[in-house]
Amino acid sequence: MRILVVGAGTMGAGIAQACLAAGHEVSLHDAHEEAVTAARAVIADGLGRAAAKDRLDGRDPDDLLGALRLEGGAAASAAADADVVIEAVAEDAGVKARVWSELGAAAPAGALLSSNTSSLSITGLAATSGRPERFCGLHFFNPVAVLPLVEVVRGEETPEGVMEEAEGFACGLGKTPIRCLDRPGFLVNRLLIPYLNEAANLADEAVAEPAAIDQAMRLGANMPIGPLALADLVGLDVVLAVMESLHEELGDPRYRPAPALRRKVRAGRLGRKSGRGFHDYGGEA
Ligand SMILES: NC(=O)c1ccc[n+]([C@@H]2O[C@H](COP(=O)([O-])OP(=O)(O)OC[C@H]3O[C@@H](n4cnc5c(N)ncnc54)[C@H](O)[C@@H]3O)[C@@H](O)[C@H]2O)c1
């Protein structure tokens, strides 16, 4: 199939690589040309690693990379021959609305239209595309090459047939689709992010030291990583943004962002990426 991935950042590059590895032709578009060039290098590296680990069924990574087309210019012109469109542009409602009003007008009638958004409404994006009857959420997880889950999100107007197409597509990528309704946080973030937030509340209340909170969940709940270390890995700004969105959309005080999160984000302590969050990684911030 011909897949158009719009947005060549962390997720777009990962999704494009997964599609190439499954034998699809992939067009990768970004508004910034340097992003597409950087993504190509990331994908080449990723396919090389997959080949070294014998995960490409003996296929040559260079041959697979040959099926990658880099698209500058307008996303709409790249959409004209797409069977599947996956949008993974920046998590900004205005940007996504502009992109979808163009893509919706340009994609072929039978194309499957999907967004990788983590926090915006699939129903809202589907409406901006003007093609809600072909639209669903395909929510991949980072890093795409490692994590097998894809949440297949049903918007208000998504028909059963589109859900089935999307599940079949995800299975073809070697992923495990799990369907859910279009509710804030879908499944994983609705469960995971409030858990990380509650760990931040515990740290704020000095119930235990951050290292002890993490160790307790590793040793007592068999978690592979403690919640504060995981929050640092995800980025405290991202955790805060998701909590704010859950709080606003669901209106329940139990989703109130932990004050410790706000303070750390204001101080520029965003976790691993800034060198410091709940734990110290030897950085400047
Ligand atoms: N990073 C994660 O862990 C993660 C996980 C799951 C889902 N998501 C979702 O995936 C999407 C992308 O996230 P990311 O982490 O890859 O972001 P990113 O910042 O790494 O990449 C976003 C890309 O979008 C491009 N872009 C911005 N405006 C554009 C436009 N008008 N047209 C085309 N390209 C444009 C940017 O140049 C950038 O390359 C977001 O919706 C995010 O919520 C992210």
Short mmCIF file of N, CA, C and O and ligand atoms in Angstrom, two decimals, residues 6-13 15 29-36 73 75 87-92 95-96 98-99 102 115-120 138-144 189 234 238, ligand 1:
data_model
loop_
_atom_site.label_atom_id
_atom_site.label_comp_id
_atom_site.label_asym_id
_atom_site.label_seq_id
_atom_site.Cartn_x
_atom_site.Cartn_y
_atom_site.Cartn_z
N VAL A 6 2.46 12.29 7.61
CA VAL A 6 2.63 13.75 7.63
C VAL A 6 3.17 14.16 8.99
O VAL A 6 2.53 13.89 10.01
N GLY A 7 4.35 14.78 9.00
CA GLY A 7 5.06 15.10 10.25
C GLY A 7 6.20 14.11 10.40
O GLY A 7 5.96 12.91 10.57
N ALA A 8 7.44 14.62 10.30
CA ALA A 8 8.60 13.72 10.29
C ALA A 8 9.43 13.86 11.56
O ALA A 8 10.64 13.81 11.54
N GLY A 9 8.72 14.06 12.70
CA GLY A 9 9.43 14.15 13.98
C GLY A 9 9.65 12.76 14.57
O GLY A 9 9.73 11.77 13.83
N THR A 10 9.74 12.70 15.90
CA THR A 10 9.98 11.43 16.59
C THR A 10 9.00 10.35 16.14
O THR A 10 9.39 9.24 15.76
N MET A 11 7.71 10.67 16.19
CA MET A 11 6.70 9.65 15.90
C MET A 11 6.57 9.39 14.41
O MET A 11 6.47 8.23 13.99
N GLY A 12 6.58 10.45 13.60
CA GLY A 12 6.46 10.26 12.15
C GLY A 12 7.57 9.37 11.61
O GLY A 12 7.31 8.46 10.80
N ALA A 13 8.80 9.59 12.08
CA ALA A 13 9.93 8.77 11.61
C ALA A 13 9.72 7.31 12.04
O ALA A 13 9.93 6.39 11.25
N ILE A 15 6.89 5.75 12.75
CA ILE A 15 5.76 5.14 12.04
C ILE A 15 6.17 4.82 10.60
O ILE A 15 5.87 3.74 10.07
N HIS A 29 6.22 13.43 4.80
CA HIS A 29 6.13 14.87 4.56
C HIS A 29 6.34 15.64 5.86
O HIS A 29 5.91 15.21 6.92
N ASP A 30 7.01 16.78 5.75
CA ASP A 30 7.09 17.69 6.90
C ASP A 30 7.14 19.10 6.35
O ASP A 30 7.61 19.35 5.23
N ALA A 31 6.64 20.05 7.15
CA ALA A 31 6.67 21.45 6.73
C ALA A 31 8.11 21.95 6.71
O ALA A 31 8.43 22.91 6.00
N HIS A 32 8.98 21.32 7.48
CA HIS A 32 10.39 21.73 7.55
C HIS A 32 11.27 20.69 6.86
O HIS A 32 11.32 19.53 7.30
N GLU A 33 11.96 21.14 5.81
CA GLU A 33 12.72 20.19 5.01
C GLU A 33 13.80 19.48 5.81
O GLU A 33 14.05 18.29 5.62
N GLU A 34 14.42 20.24 6.77
CA GLU A 34 15.49 19.60 7.54
C GLU A 34 14.96 18.45 8.39
O GLU A 34 15.67 17.47 8.67
N ALA A 35 13.67 18.53 8.78
CA ALA A 35 13.07 17.45 9.58
C ALA A 35 12.99 16.17 8.75
O ALA A 35 13.26 15.07 9.25
N VAL A 36 12.65 16.31 7.47
CA VAL A 36 12.53 15.11 6.62
C VAL A 36 13.91 14.50 6.39
O VAL A 36 14.06 13.27 6.41
N GLY A 73 7.26 20.73 0.19
CA GLY A 73 6.07 21.35 -0.41
C GLY A 73 4.81 21.10 0.40
O GLY A 73 4.86 20.89 1.60
N ALA A 75 1.51 19.20 1.84
CA ALA A 75 1.13 17.82 2.18
C ALA A 75 0.07 17.32 1.22
O ALA A 75 0.03 16.15 0.86
N GLU A 87 -1.34 11.14 10.18
CA GLU A 87 -0.86 12.49 10.55
C GLU A 87 -0.19 12.43 11.91
O GLU A 87 -0.78 11.93 12.88
N ALA A 88 1.06 12.92 11.94
CA ALA A 88 1.83 12.95 13.20
C ALA A 88 2.55 14.29 13.31
O ALA A 88 3.75 14.35 13.61
N VAL A 89 1.83 15.38 13.04
CA VAL A 89 2.44 16.71 13.18
C VAL A 89 2.36 17.13 14.64
O VAL A 89 1.75 16.46 15.48
N ALA A 90 2.98 18.27 14.95
CA ALA A 90 3.06 18.76 16.33
C ALA A 90 1.68 18.79 16.98
O ALA A 90 0.66 19.03 16.31
N GLU A 91 1.66 18.54 18.30
CA GLU A 91 0.39 18.45 19.06
C GLU A 91 -0.17 19.86 19.31
O GLU A 91 -0.14 20.38 20.43
N ASP A 92 -0.67 20.46 18.25
CA ASP A 92 -1.21 21.82 18.32
C ASP A 92 -2.51 21.82 17.52
O ASP A 92 -2.50 21.51 16.32
N VAL A 95 -2.56 23.85 14.23
CA VAL A 95 -1.72 23.27 13.17
C VAL A 95 -2.43 22.04 12.59
O VAL A 95 -2.55 21.88 11.37
N LYS A 96 -2.94 21.19 13.47
CA LYS A 96 -3.58 19.96 12.97
C LYS A 96 -4.83 20.30 12.16
O LYS A 96 -5.10 19.65 11.14
N ARG A 98 -5.37 22.94 10.32
CA ARG A 98 -4.95 23.41 8.99
C ARG A 98 -4.51 22.24 8.12
O ARG A 98 -4.90 22.14 6.95
N VAL A 99 -3.72 21.35 8.70
CA VAL A 99 -3.23 20.20 7.93
C VAL A 99 -4.39 19.33 7.48
O VAL A 99 -4.46 18.91 6.31
N GLU A 102 -6.56 20.55 4.55
CA GLU A 102 -5.91 20.30 3.24
C GLU A 102 -5.95 18.82 2.88
O GLU A 102 -6.29 18.44 1.76
N SER A 115 -5.10 9.98 12.65
CA SER A 115 -4.20 10.88 13.38
C SER A 115 -3.57 10.11 14.53
O SER A 115 -4.20 9.26 15.15
N ASN A 116 -2.31 10.47 14.82
CA ASN A 116 -1.56 9.87 15.93
C ASN A 116 -1.64 10.75 17.18
O ASN A 116 -0.86 10.58 18.11
N THR A 117 -2.58 11.70 17.21
CA THR A 117 -2.66 12.60 18.36
C THR A 117 -2.75 11.85 19.69
O THR A 117 -3.39 10.80 19.77
N SER A 118 -2.12 12.42 20.74
CA SER A 118 -2.19 11.83 22.07
C SER A 118 -3.32 12.43 22.89
O SER A 118 -3.82 11.80 23.80
N SER A 119 -3.68 13.69 22.60
CA SER A 119 -4.59 14.36 23.52
C SER A 119 -5.73 15.13 22.86
O SER A 119 -6.60 15.63 23.56
N LEU A 120 -5.72 15.23 21.53
CA LEU A 120 -6.82 15.98 20.88
C LEU A 120 -7.94 15.02 20.49
O LEU A 120 -7.71 13.82 20.33
N LEU A 138 -5.07 6.47 15.10
CA LEU A 138 -4.09 5.36 15.15
C LEU A 138 -3.01 5.87 16.08
O LEU A 138 -2.12 6.62 15.65
N HIS A 139 -3.10 5.49 17.35
CA HIS A 139 -2.18 6.04 18.36
C HIS A 139 -1.05 5.06 18.64
O HIS A 139 -1.24 4.07 19.35
N PHE A 140 0.11 5.37 18.05
CA PHE A 140 1.32 4.55 18.25
C PHE A 140 2.03 5.04 19.51
O PHE A 140 1.80 6.15 19.98
N PHE A 141 2.96 4.21 20.01
CA PHE A 141 3.68 4.56 21.23
C PHE A 141 5.17 4.65 20.96
O PHE A 141 5.69 4.03 20.03
N ASN A 142 5.82 5.45 21.73
CA ASN A 142 7.24 5.80 21.53
C ASN A 142 8.14 4.96 22.44
O ASN A 142 7.89 4.95 23.65
N PRO A 143 9.16 4.29 21.92
CA PRO A 143 9.58 4.20 20.52
C PRO A 143 8.76 3.18 19.73
O PRO A 143 8.53 2.07 20.21
N VAL A 144 8.34 3.61 18.53
CA VAL A 144 7.44 2.80 17.71
C VAL A 144 8.05 1.43 17.39
O VAL A 144 7.35 0.42 17.37
N ASN A 189 -2.98 6.59 28.35
CA ASN A 189 -2.65 7.84 29.04
C ASN A 189 -3.65 8.17 30.15
O ASN A 189 -3.28 8.79 31.15
N VAL A 234 9.39 10.58 30.19
CA VAL A 234 8.34 11.09 29.29
C VAL A 234 8.52 12.60 29.08
O VAL A 234 8.29 13.13 27.99
N VAL A 238 5.30 17.28 29.29
CA VAL A 238 4.31 16.45 28.59
C VAL A 238 3.30 15.89 29.61
O VAL A 238 2.08 15.92 29.38
N1 LIG B 1 6.47 11.75 21.35
C1 LIG B 1 5.67 10.83 21.87
O1 LIG B 1 6.03 10.11 22.83
C2 LIG B 1 4.31 10.60 21.28
C3 LIG B 1 3.67 9.37 21.49
C4 LIG B 1 2.42 9.12 20.90
C5 LIG B 1 1.83 10.12 20.13
N2 LIG B 1 2.45 11.31 19.96
C6 LIG B 1 1.79 12.31 19.08
O2 LIG B 1 2.44 12.28 17.82
C7 LIG B 1 2.39 13.58 17.22
C8 LIG B 1 3.80 14.03 16.88
O3 LIG B 1 4.57 14.01 18.05
P1 LIG B 1 6.18 13.99 17.99
O4 LIG B 1 6.62 13.66 19.36
O5 LIG B 1 6.63 13.17 16.82
O6 LIG B 1 6.47 15.53 17.69
P2 LIG B 1 7.78 16.20 17.04
O7 LIG B 1 7.83 17.58 17.58
O8 LIG B 1 8.98 15.31 17.21
O9 LIG B 1 7.44 16.25 15.47
C9 LIG B 1 6.39 17.01 14.94
C10 LIG B 1 6.76 17.32 13.50
O10 LIG B 1 5.63 17.99 12.90
C11 LIG B 1 6.18 18.91 11.97
N3 LIG B 1 5.15 19.88 11.61
C12 LIG B 1 4.71 20.96 12.34
N4 LIG B 1 3.77 21.61 11.64
C13 LIG B 1 3.60 20.95 10.48
C14 LIG B 1 2.76 21.14 9.34
N5 LIG B 1 1.90 22.15 9.28
N6 LIG B 1 2.86 20.26 8.32
C15 LIG B 1 3.72 19.24 8.36
N7 LIG B 1 4.56 19.02 9.40
C16 LIG B 1 4.49 19.85 10.45
C17 LIG B 1 7.38 19.50 12.69
O11 LIG B 1 8.27 20.12 11.77
C18 LIG B 1 7.97 18.26 13.35
O12 LIG B 1 8.94 17.65 12.52
C19 LIG B 1 1.66 14.48 18.22
O13 LIG B 1 0.30 14.52 17.89
C20 LIG B 1 1.86 13.74 19.55
O14 LIG B 1 0.83 14.00 20.48
C21 LIG B 1 3.69 11.58 20.49
#
